[in-house]
CSV table of C-alpha atoms in Angstrom, one decimal:
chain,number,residue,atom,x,y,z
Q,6,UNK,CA,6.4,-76.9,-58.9
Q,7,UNK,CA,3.1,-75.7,-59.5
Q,8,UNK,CA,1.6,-77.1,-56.6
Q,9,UNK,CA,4.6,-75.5,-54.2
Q,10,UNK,CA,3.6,-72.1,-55.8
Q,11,UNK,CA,-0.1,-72.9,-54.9
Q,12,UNK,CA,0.8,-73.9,-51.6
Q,13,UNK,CA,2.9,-70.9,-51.1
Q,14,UNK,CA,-0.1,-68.5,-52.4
Q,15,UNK,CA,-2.2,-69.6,-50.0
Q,16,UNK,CA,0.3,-69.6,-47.2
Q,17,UNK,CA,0.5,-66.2,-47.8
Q,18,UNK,CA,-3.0,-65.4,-48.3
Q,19,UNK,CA,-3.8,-66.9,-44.5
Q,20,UNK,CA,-0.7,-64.7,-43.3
Q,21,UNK,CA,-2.3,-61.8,-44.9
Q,22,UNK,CA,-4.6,-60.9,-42.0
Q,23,UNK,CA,-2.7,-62.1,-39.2
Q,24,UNK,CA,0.3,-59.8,-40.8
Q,25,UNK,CA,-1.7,-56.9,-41.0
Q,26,UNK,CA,-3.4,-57.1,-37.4
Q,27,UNK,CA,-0.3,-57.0,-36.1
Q,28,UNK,CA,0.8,-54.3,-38.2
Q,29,UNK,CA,-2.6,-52.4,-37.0
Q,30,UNK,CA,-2.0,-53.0,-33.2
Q,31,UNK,CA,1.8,-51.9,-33.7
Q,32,UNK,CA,0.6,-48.6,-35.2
Q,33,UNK,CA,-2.1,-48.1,-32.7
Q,34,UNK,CA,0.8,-48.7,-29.9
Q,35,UNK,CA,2.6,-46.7,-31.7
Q,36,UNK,CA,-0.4,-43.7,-31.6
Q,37,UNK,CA,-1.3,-44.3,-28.2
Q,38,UNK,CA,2.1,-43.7,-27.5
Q,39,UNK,CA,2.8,-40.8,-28.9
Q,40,UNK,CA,-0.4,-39.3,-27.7
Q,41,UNK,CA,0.6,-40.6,-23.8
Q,42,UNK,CA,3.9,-38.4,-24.2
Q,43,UNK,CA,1.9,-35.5,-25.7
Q,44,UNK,CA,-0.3,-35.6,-22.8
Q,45,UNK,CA,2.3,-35.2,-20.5
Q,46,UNK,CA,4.0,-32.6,-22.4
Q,47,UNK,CA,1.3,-30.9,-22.2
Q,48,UNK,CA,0.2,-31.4,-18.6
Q,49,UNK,CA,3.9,-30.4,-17.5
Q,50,UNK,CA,3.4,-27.1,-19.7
Q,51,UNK,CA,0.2,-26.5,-17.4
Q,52,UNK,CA,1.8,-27.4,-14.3
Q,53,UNK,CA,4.6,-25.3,-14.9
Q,54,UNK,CA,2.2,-22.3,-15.8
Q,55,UNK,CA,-0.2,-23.1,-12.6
Q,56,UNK,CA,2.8,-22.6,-10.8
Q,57,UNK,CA,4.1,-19.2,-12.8
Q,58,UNK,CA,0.5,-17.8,-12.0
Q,59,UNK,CA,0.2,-19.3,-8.2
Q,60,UNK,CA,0.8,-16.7,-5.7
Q,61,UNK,CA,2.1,-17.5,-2.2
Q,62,UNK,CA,1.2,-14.7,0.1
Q,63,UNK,CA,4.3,-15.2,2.3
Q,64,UNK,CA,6.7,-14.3,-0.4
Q,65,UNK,CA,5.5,-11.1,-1.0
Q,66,UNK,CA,4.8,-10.2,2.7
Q,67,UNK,CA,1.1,-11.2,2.2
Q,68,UNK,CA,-0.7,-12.9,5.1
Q,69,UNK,CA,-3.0,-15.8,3.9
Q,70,UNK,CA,-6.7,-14.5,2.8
Q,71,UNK,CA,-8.0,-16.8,6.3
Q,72,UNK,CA,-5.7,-15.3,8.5
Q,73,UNK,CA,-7.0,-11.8,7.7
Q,74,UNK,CA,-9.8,-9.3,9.4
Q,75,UNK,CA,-12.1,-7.2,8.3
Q,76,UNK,CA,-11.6,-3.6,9.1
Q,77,UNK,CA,-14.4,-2.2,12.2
Q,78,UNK,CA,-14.7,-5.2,14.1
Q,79,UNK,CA,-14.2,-4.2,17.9
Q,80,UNK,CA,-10.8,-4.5,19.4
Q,81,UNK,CA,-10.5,-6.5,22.2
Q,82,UNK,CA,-10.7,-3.6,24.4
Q,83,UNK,CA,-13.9,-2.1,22.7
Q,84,UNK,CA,-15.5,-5.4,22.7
Q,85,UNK,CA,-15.0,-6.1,26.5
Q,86,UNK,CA,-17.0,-2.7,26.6
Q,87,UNK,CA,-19.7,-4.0,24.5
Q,88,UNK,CA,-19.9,-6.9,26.3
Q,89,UNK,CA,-20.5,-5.3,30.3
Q,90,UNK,CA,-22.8,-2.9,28.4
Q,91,UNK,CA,-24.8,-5.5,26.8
Q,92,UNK,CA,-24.8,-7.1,30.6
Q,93,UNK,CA,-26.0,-4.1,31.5
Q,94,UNK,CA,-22.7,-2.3,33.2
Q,95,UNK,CA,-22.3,0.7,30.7
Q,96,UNK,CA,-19.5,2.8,32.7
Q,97,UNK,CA,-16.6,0.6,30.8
Q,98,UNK,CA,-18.0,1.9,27.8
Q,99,UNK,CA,-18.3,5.2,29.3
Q,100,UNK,CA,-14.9,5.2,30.0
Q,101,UNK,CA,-13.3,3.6,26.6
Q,102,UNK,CA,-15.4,6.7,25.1
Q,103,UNK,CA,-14.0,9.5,27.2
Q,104,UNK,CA,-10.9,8.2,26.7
Q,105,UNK,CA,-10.7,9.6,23.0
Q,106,UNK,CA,-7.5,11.7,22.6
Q,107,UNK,CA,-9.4,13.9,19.7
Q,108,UNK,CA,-12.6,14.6,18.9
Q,109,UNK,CA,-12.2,12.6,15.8
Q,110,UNK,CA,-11.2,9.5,18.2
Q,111,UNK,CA,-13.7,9.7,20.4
Q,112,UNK,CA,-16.6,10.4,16.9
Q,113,UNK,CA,-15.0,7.2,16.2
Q,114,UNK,CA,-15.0,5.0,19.3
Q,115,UNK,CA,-18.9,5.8,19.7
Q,116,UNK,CA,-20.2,3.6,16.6
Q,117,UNK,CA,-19.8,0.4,18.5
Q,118,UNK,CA,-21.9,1.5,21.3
Q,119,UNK,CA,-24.4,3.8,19.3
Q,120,UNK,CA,-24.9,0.3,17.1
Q,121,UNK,CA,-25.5,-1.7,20.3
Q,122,UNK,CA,-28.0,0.9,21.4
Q,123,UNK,CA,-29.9,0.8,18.2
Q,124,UNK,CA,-30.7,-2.4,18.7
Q,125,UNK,CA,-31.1,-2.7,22.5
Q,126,UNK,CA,-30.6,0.9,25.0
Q,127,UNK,CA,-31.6,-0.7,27.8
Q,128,UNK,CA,-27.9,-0.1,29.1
Q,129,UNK,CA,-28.1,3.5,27.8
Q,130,UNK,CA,-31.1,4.5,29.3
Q,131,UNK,CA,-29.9,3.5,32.8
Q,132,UNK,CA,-26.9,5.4,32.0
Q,133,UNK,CA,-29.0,8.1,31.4
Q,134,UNK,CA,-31.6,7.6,34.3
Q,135,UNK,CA,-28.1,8.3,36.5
Q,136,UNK,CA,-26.8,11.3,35.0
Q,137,UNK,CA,-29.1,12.8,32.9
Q,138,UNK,CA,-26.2,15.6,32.2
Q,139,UNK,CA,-23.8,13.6,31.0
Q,140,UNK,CA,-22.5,15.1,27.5
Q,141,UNK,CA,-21.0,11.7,26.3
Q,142,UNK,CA,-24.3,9.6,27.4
Q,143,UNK,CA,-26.8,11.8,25.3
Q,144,UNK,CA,-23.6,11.9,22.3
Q,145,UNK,CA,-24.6,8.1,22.6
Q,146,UNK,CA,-28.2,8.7,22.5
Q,147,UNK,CA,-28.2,10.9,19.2
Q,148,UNK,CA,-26.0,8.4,17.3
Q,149,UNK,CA,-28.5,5.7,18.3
Q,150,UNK,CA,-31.2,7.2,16.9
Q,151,UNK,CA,-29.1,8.0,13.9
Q,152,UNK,CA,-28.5,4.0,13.3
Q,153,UNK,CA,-31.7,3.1,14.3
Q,154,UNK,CA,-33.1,5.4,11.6
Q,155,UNK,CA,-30.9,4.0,9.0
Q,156,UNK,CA,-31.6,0.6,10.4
Q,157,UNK,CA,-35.5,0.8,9.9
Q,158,UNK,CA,-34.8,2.5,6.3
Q,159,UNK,CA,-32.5,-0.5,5.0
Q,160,UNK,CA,-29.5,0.2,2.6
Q,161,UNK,CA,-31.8,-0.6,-0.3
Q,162,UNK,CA,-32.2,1.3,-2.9
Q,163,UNK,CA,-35.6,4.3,-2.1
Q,164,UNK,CA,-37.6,2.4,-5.0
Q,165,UNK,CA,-37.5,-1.0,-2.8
Q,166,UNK,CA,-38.5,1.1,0.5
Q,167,UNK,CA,-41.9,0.6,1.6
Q,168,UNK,CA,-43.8,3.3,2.8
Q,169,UNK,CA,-44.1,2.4,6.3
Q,170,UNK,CA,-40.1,2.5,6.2
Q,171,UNK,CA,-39.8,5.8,5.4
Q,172,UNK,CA,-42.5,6.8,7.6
Q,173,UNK,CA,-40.5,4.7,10.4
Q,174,UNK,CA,-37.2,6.6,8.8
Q,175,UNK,CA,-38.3,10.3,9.3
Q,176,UNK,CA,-39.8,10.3,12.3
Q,177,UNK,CA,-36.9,8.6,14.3
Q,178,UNK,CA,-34.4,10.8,12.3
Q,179,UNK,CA,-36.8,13.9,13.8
Q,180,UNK,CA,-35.9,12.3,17.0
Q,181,UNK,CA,-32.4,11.9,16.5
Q,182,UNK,CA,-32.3,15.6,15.0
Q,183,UNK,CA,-33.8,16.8,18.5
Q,184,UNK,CA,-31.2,14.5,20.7
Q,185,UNK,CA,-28.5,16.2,18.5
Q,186,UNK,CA,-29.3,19.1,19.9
Q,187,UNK,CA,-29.5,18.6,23.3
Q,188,UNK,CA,-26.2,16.2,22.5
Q,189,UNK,CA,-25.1,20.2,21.8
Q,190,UNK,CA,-26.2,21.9,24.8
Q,191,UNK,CA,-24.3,19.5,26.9
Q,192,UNK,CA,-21.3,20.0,25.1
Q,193,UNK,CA,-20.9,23.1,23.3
Q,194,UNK,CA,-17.2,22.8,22.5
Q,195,UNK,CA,-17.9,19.4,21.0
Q,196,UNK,CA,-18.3,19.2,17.2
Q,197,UNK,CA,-19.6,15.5,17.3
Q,198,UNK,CA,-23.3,16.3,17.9
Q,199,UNK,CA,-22.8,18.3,14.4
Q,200,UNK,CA,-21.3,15.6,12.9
Q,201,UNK,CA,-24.5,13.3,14.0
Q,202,UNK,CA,-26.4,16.0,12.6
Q,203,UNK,CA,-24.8,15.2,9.3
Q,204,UNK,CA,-26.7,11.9,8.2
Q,205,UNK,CA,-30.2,13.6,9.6
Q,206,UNK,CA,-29.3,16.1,7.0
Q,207,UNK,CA,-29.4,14.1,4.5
Q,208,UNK,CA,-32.3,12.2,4.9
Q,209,UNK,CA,-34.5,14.6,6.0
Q,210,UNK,CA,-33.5,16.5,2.9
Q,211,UNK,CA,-31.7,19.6,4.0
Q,212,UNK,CA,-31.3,21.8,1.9
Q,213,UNK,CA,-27.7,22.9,0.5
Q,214,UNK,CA,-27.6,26.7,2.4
Q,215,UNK,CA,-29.4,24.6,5.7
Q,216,UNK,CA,-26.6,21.9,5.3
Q,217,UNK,CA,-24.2,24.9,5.3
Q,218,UNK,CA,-25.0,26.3,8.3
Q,219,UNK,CA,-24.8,23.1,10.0
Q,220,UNK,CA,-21.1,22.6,8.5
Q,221,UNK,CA,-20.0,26.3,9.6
Q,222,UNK,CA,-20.9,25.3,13.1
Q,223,UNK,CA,-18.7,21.8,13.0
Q,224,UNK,CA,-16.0,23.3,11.4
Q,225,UNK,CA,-16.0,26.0,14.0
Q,226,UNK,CA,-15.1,23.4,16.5
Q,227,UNK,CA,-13.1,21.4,14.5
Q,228,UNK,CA,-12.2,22.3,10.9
Q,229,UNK,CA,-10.1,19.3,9.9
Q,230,UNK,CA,-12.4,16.5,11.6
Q,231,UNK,CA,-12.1,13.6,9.3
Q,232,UNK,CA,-14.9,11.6,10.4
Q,233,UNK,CA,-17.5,15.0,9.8
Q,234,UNK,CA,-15.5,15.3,6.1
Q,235,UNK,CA,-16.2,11.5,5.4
Q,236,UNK,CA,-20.2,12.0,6.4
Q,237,UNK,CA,-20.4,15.5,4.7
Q,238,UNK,CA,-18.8,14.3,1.2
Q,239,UNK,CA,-22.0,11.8,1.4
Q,240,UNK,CA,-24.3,14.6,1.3
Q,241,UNK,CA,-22.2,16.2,-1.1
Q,242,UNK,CA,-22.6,13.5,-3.7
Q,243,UNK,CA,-25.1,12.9,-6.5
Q,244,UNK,CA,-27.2,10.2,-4.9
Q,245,UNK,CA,-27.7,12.3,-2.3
Q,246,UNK,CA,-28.4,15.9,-1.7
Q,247,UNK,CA,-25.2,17.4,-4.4
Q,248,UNK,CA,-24.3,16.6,-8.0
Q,249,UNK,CA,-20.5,15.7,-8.9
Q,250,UNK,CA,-19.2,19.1,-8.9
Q,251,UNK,CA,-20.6,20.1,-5.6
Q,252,UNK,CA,-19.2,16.7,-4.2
Q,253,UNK,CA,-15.7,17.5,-5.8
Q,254,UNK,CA,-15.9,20.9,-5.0
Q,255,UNK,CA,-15.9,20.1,-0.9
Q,256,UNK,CA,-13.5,17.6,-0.9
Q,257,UNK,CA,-11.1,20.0,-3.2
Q,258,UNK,CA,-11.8,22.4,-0.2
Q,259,UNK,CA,-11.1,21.1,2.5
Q,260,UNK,CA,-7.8,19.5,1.2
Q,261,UNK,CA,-6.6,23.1,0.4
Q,262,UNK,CA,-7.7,24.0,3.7
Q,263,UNK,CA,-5.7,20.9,6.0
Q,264,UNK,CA,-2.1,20.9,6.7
Q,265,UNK,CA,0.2,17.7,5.6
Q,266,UNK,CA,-0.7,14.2,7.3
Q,267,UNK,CA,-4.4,15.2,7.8
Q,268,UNK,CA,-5.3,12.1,5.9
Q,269,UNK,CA,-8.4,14.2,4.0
Q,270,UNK,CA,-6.5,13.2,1.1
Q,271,UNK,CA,-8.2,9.7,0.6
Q,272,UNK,CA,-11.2,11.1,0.9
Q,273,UNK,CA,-10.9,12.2,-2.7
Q,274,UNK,CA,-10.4,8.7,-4.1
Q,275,UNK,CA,-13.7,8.4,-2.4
Q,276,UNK,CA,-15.2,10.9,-4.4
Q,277,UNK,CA,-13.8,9.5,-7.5
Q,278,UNK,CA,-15.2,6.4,-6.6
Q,279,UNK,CA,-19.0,7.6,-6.0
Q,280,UNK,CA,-18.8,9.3,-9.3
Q,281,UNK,CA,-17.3,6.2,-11.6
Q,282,UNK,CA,-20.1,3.8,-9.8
Q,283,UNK,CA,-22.4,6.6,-10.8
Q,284,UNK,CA,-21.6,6.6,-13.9
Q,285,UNK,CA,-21.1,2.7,-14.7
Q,286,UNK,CA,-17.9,3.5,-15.6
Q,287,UNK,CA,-15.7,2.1,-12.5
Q,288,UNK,CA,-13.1,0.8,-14.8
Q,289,UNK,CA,-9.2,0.7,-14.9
Q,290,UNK,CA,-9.4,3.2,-18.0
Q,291,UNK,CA,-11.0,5.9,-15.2
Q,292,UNK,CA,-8.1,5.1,-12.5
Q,293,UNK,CA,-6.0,5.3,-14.8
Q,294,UNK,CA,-6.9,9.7,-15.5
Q,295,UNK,CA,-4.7,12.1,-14.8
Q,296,UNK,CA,-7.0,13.4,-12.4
Q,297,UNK,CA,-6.9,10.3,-10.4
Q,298,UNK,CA,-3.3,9.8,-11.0
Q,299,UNK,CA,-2.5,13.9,-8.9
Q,300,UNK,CA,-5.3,12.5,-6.3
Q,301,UNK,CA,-3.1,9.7,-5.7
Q,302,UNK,CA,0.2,11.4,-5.8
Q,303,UNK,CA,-1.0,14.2,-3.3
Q,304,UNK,CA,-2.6,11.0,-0.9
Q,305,UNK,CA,0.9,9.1,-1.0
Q,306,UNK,CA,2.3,12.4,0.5
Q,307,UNK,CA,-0.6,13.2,2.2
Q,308,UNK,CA,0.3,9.7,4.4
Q,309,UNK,CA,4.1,10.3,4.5
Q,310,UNK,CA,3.5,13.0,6.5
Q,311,UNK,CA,0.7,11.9,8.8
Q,312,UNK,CA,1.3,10.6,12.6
Q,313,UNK,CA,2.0,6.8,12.1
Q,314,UNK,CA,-0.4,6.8,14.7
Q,315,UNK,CA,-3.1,8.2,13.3
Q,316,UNK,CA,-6.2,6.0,13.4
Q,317,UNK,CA,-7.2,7.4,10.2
Q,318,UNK,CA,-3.8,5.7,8.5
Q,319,UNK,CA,-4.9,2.4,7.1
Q,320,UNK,CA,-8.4,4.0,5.6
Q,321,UNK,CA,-6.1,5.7,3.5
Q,322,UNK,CA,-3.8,2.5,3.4
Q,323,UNK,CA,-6.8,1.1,2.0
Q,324,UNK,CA,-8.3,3.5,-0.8
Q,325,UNK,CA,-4.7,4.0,-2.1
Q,326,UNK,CA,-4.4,-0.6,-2.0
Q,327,UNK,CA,-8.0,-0.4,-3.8
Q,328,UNK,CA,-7.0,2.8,-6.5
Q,329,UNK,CA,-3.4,2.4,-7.2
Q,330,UNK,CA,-4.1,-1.5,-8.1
Q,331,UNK,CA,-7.3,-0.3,-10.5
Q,332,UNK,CA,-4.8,2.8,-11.9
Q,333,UNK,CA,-2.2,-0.2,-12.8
Q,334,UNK,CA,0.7,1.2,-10.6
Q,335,UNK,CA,1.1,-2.3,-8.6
Q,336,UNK,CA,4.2,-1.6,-7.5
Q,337,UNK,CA,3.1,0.6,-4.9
Q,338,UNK,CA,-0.1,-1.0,-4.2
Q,339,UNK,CA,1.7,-3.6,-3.0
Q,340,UNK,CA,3.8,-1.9,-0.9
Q,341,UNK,CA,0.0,-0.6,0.7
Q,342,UNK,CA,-1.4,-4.3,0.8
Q,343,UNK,CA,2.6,-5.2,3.0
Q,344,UNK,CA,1.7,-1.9,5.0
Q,345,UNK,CA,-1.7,-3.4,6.0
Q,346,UNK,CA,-0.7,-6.2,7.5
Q,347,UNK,CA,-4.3,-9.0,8.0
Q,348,UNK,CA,-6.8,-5.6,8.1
Q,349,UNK,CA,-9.7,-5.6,5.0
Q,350,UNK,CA,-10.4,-1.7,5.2
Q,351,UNK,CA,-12.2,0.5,3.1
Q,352,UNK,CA,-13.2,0.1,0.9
Q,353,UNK,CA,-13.0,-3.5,0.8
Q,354,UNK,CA,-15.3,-3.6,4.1
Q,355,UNK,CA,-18.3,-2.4,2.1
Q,356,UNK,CA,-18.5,-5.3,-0.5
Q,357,UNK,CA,-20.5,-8.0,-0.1
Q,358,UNK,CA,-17.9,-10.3,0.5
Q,359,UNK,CA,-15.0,-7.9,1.8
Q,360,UNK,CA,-12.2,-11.6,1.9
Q,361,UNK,CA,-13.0,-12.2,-1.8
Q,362,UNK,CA,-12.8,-8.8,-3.2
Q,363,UNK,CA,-9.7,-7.8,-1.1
Q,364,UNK,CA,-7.5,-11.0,-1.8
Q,365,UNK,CA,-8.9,-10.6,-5.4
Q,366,UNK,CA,-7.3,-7.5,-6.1
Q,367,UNK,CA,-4.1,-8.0,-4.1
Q,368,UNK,CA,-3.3,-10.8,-6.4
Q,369,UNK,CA,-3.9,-8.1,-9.3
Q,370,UNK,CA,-1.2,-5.9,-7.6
Q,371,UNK,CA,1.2,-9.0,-6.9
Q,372,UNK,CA,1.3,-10.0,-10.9
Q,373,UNK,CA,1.7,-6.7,-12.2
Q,374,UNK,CA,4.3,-6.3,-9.2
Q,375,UNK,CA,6.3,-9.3,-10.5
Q,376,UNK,CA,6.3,-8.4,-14.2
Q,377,UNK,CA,7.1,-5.0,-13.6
Q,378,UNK,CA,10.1,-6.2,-11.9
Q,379,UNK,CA,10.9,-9.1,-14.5
């Protein structure tokens, strides 16, 4: 009896291990298991919130970020232009010019080839050579010298201008300031040679009575031109030749001044936004003002009763997209970004990477959209 209870001792202390190995293994099945269907718990939860948080463009009305453009590249039309000037044909440039139903129009349909002089006038100066009269060749002329100014200067701030830049920068401004001119003579009616004046102004430092001389003969001509208010609030602003309140003080103006649907309206939110980079302060909490809040309430009206046609329409498609998204009101920011179709306009266009910014903030508008709606 004693030697069954031995042998059974021993029996069980051989088991012992094997027993408990097994036991081990089954519990670290067991964990492994349960951590397995924790895992995918946990990657359905993230799959499910990738997919809450993904936004597909086409359900909204959205075009895809790569199918999009950025706002001031030539039309096919212009760029045909650009193209027989640059081969050295410049009368279908001429002619897309003069073709300008407004002043305004045509101020705008010379950048292209004012651009492609600054960098090569061998087109313009046989243009010239032919009709030395012609008001819309020496227009051309004074813009060029006005980019090729700005050109030599760079955008970079003045403290990382050299000194042969600014040399380089005056004395082809003084240049441009004397084409002006004659730009004027040509074409007394025309307020565009004042409007070229406007950038001369400020970087040969006019002074603020000088500055409004020169507006009193633009706005003589045209008092409403858009593309003389957008160059004239630059002057206007603190980095330039104004402060804040002299900047606010134009726009405020000349909004009082324009009837419904002149689209000067946006140029406000442009104010606003020279003064909050100014600052440091370009945050939602300064969109979100009251004083920005009336700015954008006066531009939504301002574009309800503006031609459709108007070429000014999606710059202020664009600043209301950009401040109604910052001012949290993405409802109808996203009714701007549907509006806009595949265009990247101001402000977007002046960001280093236009695609990024623009897509960045539409998705902004799109969320808040949706959970406003929820």
């Amino acid at each position: 009896m004693i030697g069954i209870i031995v042998f059974a001792v021993i029996g069980l202390v051989l088991l012992f291990p094997v027993v408990m190995t097994r036991l081990a293994k089954r519990k670290t099945a067991q964990v492994e298991q349960a951590r397995a269907t924790i895992a995918r718990h946990r990657a359905r939860l993230a799959e499910e919130e990738r997919a809450k948080n993904t936004i597909v463009p086409a359900d909204h009305g959205l075009l895809l970020g790569k199918d999009l453009v950025v706002f001031g590249d030539p039309g096919p039309e212009e760029a045909a232009a650009l193209d027989a000037a640059k081969a050295g044909d410049w009368r279908p440039i001429a002619a897309y010019i003069r073709a300008g139903a407004t002043h305004d129009v045509r101020g705008r349909r010379l950048y292209g080839a004012a651009s492609l002089a600054a960098e090569d006038d061998t087109w313009l100066r046989a243009w010239r050579a032919e009709d030395p009269q012609d008001p819309t060749a020496a227009l051309v002329n004074a813009n060029a010298l006005v980019f090729l100014a700005w050109n030599i200067r760079s955008s970079a701030r003045a403290s990382e201008v050299s000194r042969e830049q600014f040399d380089g920068f005056h004395r082809v401004l003084a240049q441009a300031e004397e084409a002006c001119a004659e730009a004027a003579a040509l074409a007394p009616e025309d307020p565009n040679p004042w409007s070229a004046r406007i950038p001369v102004a400020m970087g040969l430092g006019y002074p603020n009575d000088r500055f409004r001389e020169l507006w009193a003969e633009l706005t003589a001509r045209d008092p409403h031109n858009w593309g003389a208010h957008d160059r004239a609030l630059q002057y206007w602003c603190q980095k330039w030749r104004g402060s804040h309140e002299l900047m606010h003080g134009f726009i405020d103006g000349a909004i009082a001044a324009a009837p419904a649907g002149s689209l000067l309206t946006p140029l406000k939110l442009s104010a606003f936004w020279e003064q909050f980079v100014r600052d440091g302060r370009n945050t939602p909490a300064s969109w979100q003002s009251p004083e920005v809040g009336a700015a954008l309430d006066a531009t939504l009206a301002d574009l309800a009763a503006a031609d459709p046609e108007n070429i000014r329409v999606t710059f202020t498609r664009g600043w209301l997209a950009y401040a109604l998204t910052k001012a949290g009101r993405h409802t109808e920011a996203l009714a701007q970004y549907q509006a806009l179709g595949p265009v990247i306009p101001p402000p977007f266009n002046g960001f280093n990477d236009p695609r990024q910014a623009f897509v960045d903030l539409r998705i902004d508008a799109v969320r808040g959209a949706v959970a406003a709606a929820s």
